[in-house]
mmCIF file with all atom_site columns, C-alpha atoms in Angstrom:
data_model
loop_
_atom_site.group_PDB
_atom_site.id
_atom_site.type_symbol
_atom_site.label_atom_id
_atom_site.label_alt_id
_atom_site.label_comp_id
_atom_site.label_asym_id
_atom_site.label_entity_id
_atom_site.label_seq_id
_atom_site.pdbx_PDB_ins_code
_atom_site.Cartn_x
_atom_site.Cartn_y
_atom_site.Cartn_z
_atom_site.occupancy
_atom_site.B_iso_or_equiv
_atom_site.pdbx_formal_charge
_atom_site.auth_seq_id
_atom_site.auth_comp_id
_atom_site.auth_asym_id
_atom_site.auth_atom_id
_atom_site.pdbx_PDB_model_num
ATOM 1   C CA . UNK D 1 1   ? 97.423  -6.134  -7.998  1.00 0.00 ? 1   UNK D CA 1
ATOM 2   C CA . UNK D 1 2   ? 96.425  -2.770  -6.535  1.00 0.00 ? 2   UNK D CA 1
ATOM 3   C CA . UNK D 1 3   ? 93.546  -2.597  -9.000  1.00 0.00 ? 3   UNK D CA 1
ATOM 4   C CA . UNK D 1 4   ? 92.187  -5.911  -7.703  1.00 0.00 ? 4   UNK D CA 1
ATOM 5   C CA . UNK D 1 5   ? 92.352  -4.707  -4.088  1.00 0.00 ? 5   UNK D CA 1
ATOM 6   C CA . UNK D 1 6   ? 90.661  -1.424  -5.007  1.00 0.00 ? 6   UNK D CA 1
ATOM 7   C CA . UNK D 1 7   ? 87.770  -3.308  -6.618  1.00 0.00 ? 7   UNK D CA 1
ATOM 8   C CA . UNK D 1 8   ? 86.786  -5.295  -3.521  1.00 0.00 ? 8   UNK D CA 1
ATOM 9   C CA . UNK D 1 9   ? 84.544  -2.541  -2.038  1.00 0.00 ? 9   UNK D CA 1
ATOM 10  C CA . UNK D 1 10  ? 82.822  -2.027  -5.421  1.00 0.00 ? 10  UNK D CA 1
ATOM 11  C CA . UNK D 1 11  ? 82.210  -5.753  -5.703  1.00 0.00 ? 11  UNK D CA 1
ATOM 12  C CA . UNK D 1 12  ? 80.771  -5.870  -2.173  1.00 0.00 ? 12  UNK D CA 1
ATOM 13  C CA . UNK D 1 13  ? 78.438  -2.919  -2.834  1.00 0.00 ? 13  UNK D CA 1
ATOM 14  C CA . UNK D 1 14  ? 76.728  -4.888  -5.586  1.00 0.00 ? 14  UNK D CA 1
ATOM 15  C CA . UNK D 1 15  ? 76.231  -8.096  -3.615  1.00 0.00 ? 15  UNK D CA 1
ATOM 16  C CA . UNK D 1 16  ? 72.745  -9.093  -2.489  1.00 0.00 ? 16  UNK D CA 1
ATOM 17  C CA . UNK D 1 17  ? 72.355  -8.575  1.266   1.00 0.00 ? 17  UNK D CA 1
ATOM 18  C CA . UNK D 1 18  ? 72.327  -12.294 2.020   1.00 0.00 ? 18  UNK D CA 1
ATOM 19  C CA . UNK D 1 19  ? 75.804  -12.840 0.505   1.00 0.00 ? 19  UNK D CA 1
ATOM 20  C CA . UNK D 1 20  ? 79.023  -12.706 2.503   1.00 0.00 ? 20  UNK D CA 1
ATOM 21  C CA . UNK D 1 21  ? 81.184  -9.741  1.403   1.00 0.00 ? 21  UNK D CA 1
ATOM 22  C CA . UNK D 1 22  ? 84.699  -10.312 0.104   1.00 0.00 ? 22  UNK D CA 1
ATOM 23  C CA . UNK D 1 23  ? 87.452  -9.658  2.630   1.00 0.00 ? 23  UNK D CA 1
ATOM 24  C CA . UNK D 1 24  ? 91.197  -9.973  2.718   1.00 0.00 ? 24  UNK D CA 1
ATOM 25  C CA . UNK D 1 25  ? 92.820  -11.973 5.489   1.00 0.00 ? 25  UNK D CA 1
ATOM 26  C CA . UNK D 1 26  ? 94.945  -10.081 8.012   1.00 0.00 ? 26  UNK D CA 1
ATOM 27  C CA . UNK D 1 27  ? 98.065  -11.055 6.056   1.00 0.00 ? 27  UNK D CA 1
ATOM 28  C CA . UNK D 1 28  ? 96.361  -9.956  2.831   1.00 0.00 ? 28  UNK D CA 1
ATOM 29  C CA . UNK D 1 29  ? 95.457  -6.601  4.370   1.00 0.00 ? 29  UNK D CA 1
ATOM 30  C CA . UNK D 1 30  ? 99.086  -6.079  5.415   1.00 0.00 ? 30  UNK D CA 1
ATOM 31  C CA . UNK D 1 31  ? 100.255 -6.884  1.889   1.00 0.00 ? 31  UNK D CA 1
ATOM 32  C CA . UNK D 1 32  ? 97.643  -4.545  0.411   1.00 0.00 ? 32  UNK D CA 1
ATOM 33  C CA . UNK D 1 33  ? 98.884  -1.717  2.665   1.00 0.00 ? 33  UNK D CA 1
ATOM 34  C CA . UNK D 1 34  ? 102.458 -2.424  1.616   1.00 0.00 ? 34  UNK D CA 1
ATOM 35  C CA . UNK D 1 35  ? 101.468 -2.303  -2.066  1.00 0.00 ? 35  UNK D CA 1
ATOM 36  C CA . UNK D 1 36  ? 99.628  0.975   -1.580  1.00 0.00 ? 36  UNK D CA 1
ATOM 37  C CA . UNK D 1 37  ? 102.591 2.579   0.196   1.00 0.00 ? 37  UNK D CA 1
ATOM 38  C CA . UNK D 1 38  ? 105.228 1.713   -2.408  1.00 0.00 ? 38  UNK D CA 1
ATOM 39  C CA . UNK D 1 39  ? 103.391 3.184   -5.377  1.00 0.00 ? 39  UNK D CA 1
ATOM 40  C CA . UNK D 1 40  ? 103.162 1.971   -8.973  1.00 0.00 ? 40  UNK D CA 1
ATOM 41  C CA . UNK D 1 41  ? 106.703 2.771   -10.076 1.00 0.00 ? 41  UNK D CA 1
ATOM 42  C CA . UNK D 1 42  ? 108.512 0.369   -7.732  1.00 0.00 ? 42  UNK D CA 1
ATOM 43  C CA . UNK D 1 43  ? 110.595 -2.344  -9.377  1.00 0.00 ? 43  UNK D CA 1
ATOM 44  C CA . UNK D 1 44  ? 109.566 -5.884  -8.561  1.00 0.00 ? 44  UNK D CA 1
ATOM 45  C CA . UNK D 1 45  ? 111.983 -7.297  -5.999  1.00 0.00 ? 45  UNK D CA 1
ATOM 46  C CA . UNK D 1 46  ? 111.784 -10.232 -3.586  1.00 0.00 ? 46  UNK D CA 1
ATOM 47  C CA . UNK D 1 47  ? 109.888 -8.272  -0.928  1.00 0.00 ? 47  UNK D CA 1
ATOM 48  C CA . UNK D 1 48  ? 107.303 -6.968  -3.363  1.00 0.00 ? 48  UNK D CA 1
ATOM 49  C CA . UNK D 1 49  ? 107.013 -10.407 -4.978  1.00 0.00 ? 49  UNK D CA 1
ATOM 50  C CA . UNK D 1 50  ? 106.204 -11.944 -1.582  1.00 0.00 ? 50  UNK D CA 1
ATOM 51  C CA . UNK D 1 51  ? 103.365 -9.472  -1.036  1.00 0.00 ? 51  UNK D CA 1
ATOM 52  C CA . UNK D 1 52  ? 101.987 -10.077 -4.520  1.00 0.00 ? 52  UNK D CA 1
ATOM 53  C CA . UNK D 1 53  ? 102.156 -13.820 -3.908  1.00 0.00 ? 53  UNK D CA 1
ATOM 54  C CA . UNK D 1 54  ? 100.234 -13.431 -0.638  1.00 0.00 ? 54  UNK D CA 1
ATOM 55  C CA . UNK D 1 55  ? 97.535  -11.356 -2.311  1.00 0.00 ? 55  UNK D CA 1
ATOM 56  C CA . UNK D 1 56  ? 97.260  -13.669 -5.311  1.00 0.00 ? 56  UNK D CA 1
ATOM 57  C CA . UNK D 1 57  ? 96.419  -16.539 -2.940  1.00 0.00 ? 57  UNK D CA 1
ATOM 58  C CA . UNK D 1 58  ? 93.551  -14.569 -1.396  1.00 0.00 ? 58  UNK D CA 1
ATOM 59  C CA . UNK D 1 59  ? 90.041  -15.771 -2.282  1.00 0.00 ? 59  UNK D CA 1
ATOM 60  C CA . UNK D 1 60  ? 88.848  -12.168 -2.548  1.00 0.00 ? 60  UNK D CA 1
ATOM 61  C CA . UNK D 1 61  ? 91.487  -11.326 -5.150  1.00 0.00 ? 61  UNK D CA 1
ATOM 62  C CA . UNK D 1 62  ? 90.698  -14.490 -7.115  1.00 0.00 ? 62  UNK D CA 1
ATOM 63  C CA . UNK D 1 63  ? 87.005  -13.577 -7.130  1.00 0.00 ? 63  UNK D CA 1
ATOM 64  C CA . UNK D 1 64  ? 87.789  -10.097 -8.416  1.00 0.00 ? 64  UNK D CA 1
ATOM 65  C CA . UNK D 1 65  ? 90.001  -11.631 -11.109 1.00 0.00 ? 65  UNK D CA 1
ATOM 66  C CA . UNK D 1 66  ? 87.124  -13.898 -12.168 1.00 0.00 ? 66  UNK D CA 1
ATOM 67  C CA . UNK D 1 67  ? 85.231  -10.667 -12.913 1.00 0.00 ? 67  UNK D CA 1
ATOM 68  C CA . UNK D 1 68  ? 88.268  -8.962  -14.492 1.00 0.00 ? 68  UNK D CA 1
ATOM 69  C CA . UNK D 1 69  ? 86.383  -7.747  -17.568 1.00 0.00 ? 69  UNK D CA 1
ATOM 70  C CA . UNK D 1 70  ? 84.099  -5.660  -15.368 1.00 0.00 ? 70  UNK D CA 1
ATOM 71  C CA . UNK D 1 71  ? 87.040  -4.160  -13.470 1.00 0.00 ? 71  UNK D CA 1
ATOM 72  C CA . UNK D 1 72  ? 89.354  -3.680  -16.473 1.00 0.00 ? 72  UNK D CA 1
ATOM 73  C CA . UNK D 1 73  ? 92.059  -6.047  -15.245 1.00 0.00 ? 73  UNK D CA 1
ATOM 74  C CA . UNK D 1 74  ? 94.264  -7.506  -17.980 1.00 0.00 ? 74  UNK D CA 1
ATOM 75  C CA . UNK D 1 75  ? 93.832  -11.212 -18.722 1.00 0.00 ? 75  UNK D CA 1
ATOM 76  C CA . UNK D 1 76  ? 97.581  -11.689 -18.713 1.00 0.00 ? 76  UNK D CA 1
ATOM 77  C CA . UNK D 1 77  ? 97.896  -10.554 -15.087 1.00 0.00 ? 77  UNK D CA 1
ATOM 78  C CA . UNK D 1 78  ? 97.328  -14.113 -13.840 1.00 0.00 ? 78  UNK D CA 1
ATOM 79  C CA . UNK D 1 79  ? 100.350 -15.344 -15.789 1.00 0.00 ? 79  UNK D CA 1
ATOM 80  C CA . UNK D 1 80  ? 102.630 -12.813 -14.107 1.00 0.00 ? 80  UNK D CA 1
ATOM 81  C CA . UNK D 1 81  ? 101.111 -13.343 -10.654 1.00 0.00 ? 81  UNK D CA 1
ATOM 82  C CA . UNK D 1 82  ? 101.697 -17.089 -11.052 1.00 0.00 ? 82  UNK D CA 1
ATOM 83  C CA . UNK D 1 83  ? 105.321 -16.388 -12.023 1.00 0.00 ? 83  UNK D CA 1
ATOM 84  C CA . UNK D 1 84  ? 105.992 -13.697 -9.409  1.00 0.00 ? 84  UNK D CA 1
ATOM 85  C CA . UNK D 1 85  ? 108.578 -15.604 -7.388  1.00 0.00 ? 85  UNK D CA 1
ATOM 86  C CA . UNK D 1 86  ? 110.749 -16.059 -10.503 1.00 0.00 ? 86  UNK D CA 1
ATOM 87  C CA . UNK D 1 87  ? 110.189 -12.471 -11.629 1.00 0.00 ? 87  UNK D CA 1
ATOM 88  C CA . UNK D 1 88  ? 111.011 -11.079 -8.178  1.00 0.00 ? 88  UNK D CA 1
ATOM 89  C CA . UNK D 1 89  ? 114.466 -12.667 -8.210  1.00 0.00 ? 89  UNK D CA 1
ATOM 90  C CA . UNK D 1 90  ? 116.227 -9.578  -9.589  1.00 0.00 ? 90  UNK D CA 1
ATOM 91  C CA . UNK D 1 91  ? 119.665 -11.194 -9.570  1.00 0.00 ? 91  UNK D CA 1
ATOM 92  C CA . UNK D 1 92  ? 118.561 -14.002 -11.882 1.00 0.00 ? 92  UNK D CA 1
ATOM 93  C CA . UNK D 1 93  ? 115.453 -12.809 -13.700 1.00 0.00 ? 93  UNK D CA 1
ATOM 94  C CA . UNK D 1 94  ? 115.644 -12.827 -17.462 1.00 0.00 ? 94  UNK D CA 1
ATOM 95  C CA . UNK D 1 95  ? 112.338 -12.517 -19.328 1.00 0.00 ? 95  UNK D CA 1
ATOM 96  C CA . UNK D 1 96  ? 111.305 -15.715 -21.073 1.00 0.00 ? 96  UNK D CA 1
ATOM 97  C CA . UNK D 1 97  ? 109.637 -15.845 -24.470 1.00 0.00 ? 97  UNK D CA 1
ATOM 98  C CA . UNK D 1 98  ? 106.332 -16.384 -22.664 1.00 0.00 ? 98  UNK D CA 1
ATOM 99  C CA . UNK D 1 99  ? 106.932 -13.341 -20.450 1.00 0.00 ? 99  UNK D CA 1
ATOM 100 C CA . UNK D 1 100 ? 107.415 -11.245 -23.567 1.00 0.00 ? 100 UNK D CA 1
ATOM 101 C CA . UNK D 1 101 ? 104.327 -12.675 -25.271 1.00 0.00 ? 101 UNK D CA 1
ATOM 102 C CA . UNK D 1 102 ? 102.140 -11.996 -22.243 1.00 0.00 ? 102 UNK D CA 1
ATOM 103 C CA . UNK D 1 103 ? 103.239 -8.379  -21.785 1.00 0.00 ? 103 UNK D CA 1
ATOM 104 C CA . UNK D 1 104 ? 100.410 -5.998  -22.540 1.00 0.00 ? 104 UNK D CA 1
ATOM 105 C CA . UNK D 1 105 ? 101.397 -2.689  -24.105 1.00 0.00 ? 105 UNK D CA 1
ATOM 106 C CA . UNK D 1 106 ? 98.467  -0.380  -24.659 1.00 0.00 ? 106 UNK D CA 1
ATOM 107 C CA . UNK D 1 107 ? 98.490  1.494   -27.925 1.00 0.00 ? 107 UNK D CA 1
ATOM 108 C CA . UNK D 1 108 ? 96.250  3.979   -29.690 1.00 0.00 ? 108 UNK D CA 1
ATOM 109 C CA . UNK D 1 109 ? 95.846  4.586   -33.381 1.00 0.00 ? 109 UNK D CA 1
ATOM 110 C CA . UNK D 1 110 ? 97.268  2.331   -36.069 1.00 0.00 ? 110 UNK D CA 1
ATOM 111 C CA . UNK D 1 111 ? 100.919 1.311   -35.812 1.00 0.00 ? 111 UNK D CA 1
ATOM 112 C CA . UNK D 1 112 ? 102.586 -0.369  -38.766 1.00 0.00 ? 112 UNK D CA 1
ATOM 113 C CA . UNK D 1 113 ? 105.734 -2.474  -38.449 1.00 0.00 ? 113 UNK D CA 1
ATOM 114 C CA . UNK D 1 114 ? 107.780 -4.185  -41.153 1.00 0.00 ? 114 UNK D CA 1
ATOM 115 C CA . UNK D 1 115 ? 110.600 -6.613  -40.455 1.00 0.00 ? 115 UNK D CA 1
ATOM 116 C CA . UNK D 1 116 ? 112.344 -9.671  -41.843 1.00 0.00 ? 116 UNK D CA 1
ATOM 117 C CA . UNK D 1 117 ? 113.298 -12.910 -40.115 1.00 0.00 ? 117 UNK D CA 1
ATOM 118 C CA . UNK D 1 118 ? 115.438 -15.457 -41.924 1.00 0.00 ? 118 UNK D CA 1
ATOM 119 C CA . UNK D 1 119 ? 114.413 -14.119 -45.323 1.00 0.00 ? 119 UNK D CA 1
ATOM 120 C CA . UNK D 1 120 ? 110.682 -13.951 -44.568 1.00 0.00 ? 120 UNK D CA 1
ATOM 121 C CA . UNK D 1 121 ? 109.147 -10.488 -44.669 1.00 0.00 ? 121 UNK D CA 1
ATOM 122 C CA . UNK D 1 122 ? 106.486 -9.517  -42.162 1.00 0.00 ? 122 UNK D CA 1
ATOM 123 C CA . UNK D 1 123 ? 104.126 -6.558  -42.290 1.00 0.00 ? 123 UNK D CA 1
ATOM 124 C CA . UNK D 1 124 ? 102.104 -6.119  -39.079 1.00 0.00 ? 124 UNK D CA 1
ATOM 125 C CA . UNK D 1 125 ? 99.415  -3.604  -38.190 1.00 0.00 ? 125 UNK D CA 1
ATOM 126 C CA . UNK D 1 126 ? 98.477  -2.905  -34.578 1.00 0.00 ? 126 UNK D CA 1
ATOM 127 C CA . UNK D 1 127 ? 95.046  -1.331  -34.268 1.00 0.00 ? 127 UNK D CA 1
ATOM 128 C CA . UNK D 1 128 ? 95.213  0.292   -30.834 1.00 0.00 ? 128 UNK D CA 1
ATOM 129 C CA . UNK D 1 129 ? 92.376  -0.315  -28.443 1.00 0.00 ? 129 UNK D CA 1
ATOM 130 C CA . UNK D 1 130 ? 91.065  -3.364  -30.306 1.00 0.00 ? 130 UNK D CA 1
#
């Protein structure tokens, strides 16, 4: 989410002069400050989830997400932002199959994995960065 907030000024710099710049609401600005203060290593809890939920509802953040390829924001981010209330419930959160499928793990090089499931053998290659 921090990446989306950081991109707002860059987006606004490229707007024609007759367009209204993107802005966060007062509540969105407060949530953005909170996110900046906690840093990237904070575990998602109810408080953090509430701030993410507030920001995800912001028109400015949605506009940045629409241009996510330009700003290098993962496609799967929307899935997790939509699920943030469930994810922020630390006492009850257990990743679903969909959560696991949507996780993005960046790799480099070629990684080969072999495994078997119910007698079927699988041989998978991950070509990092592709």
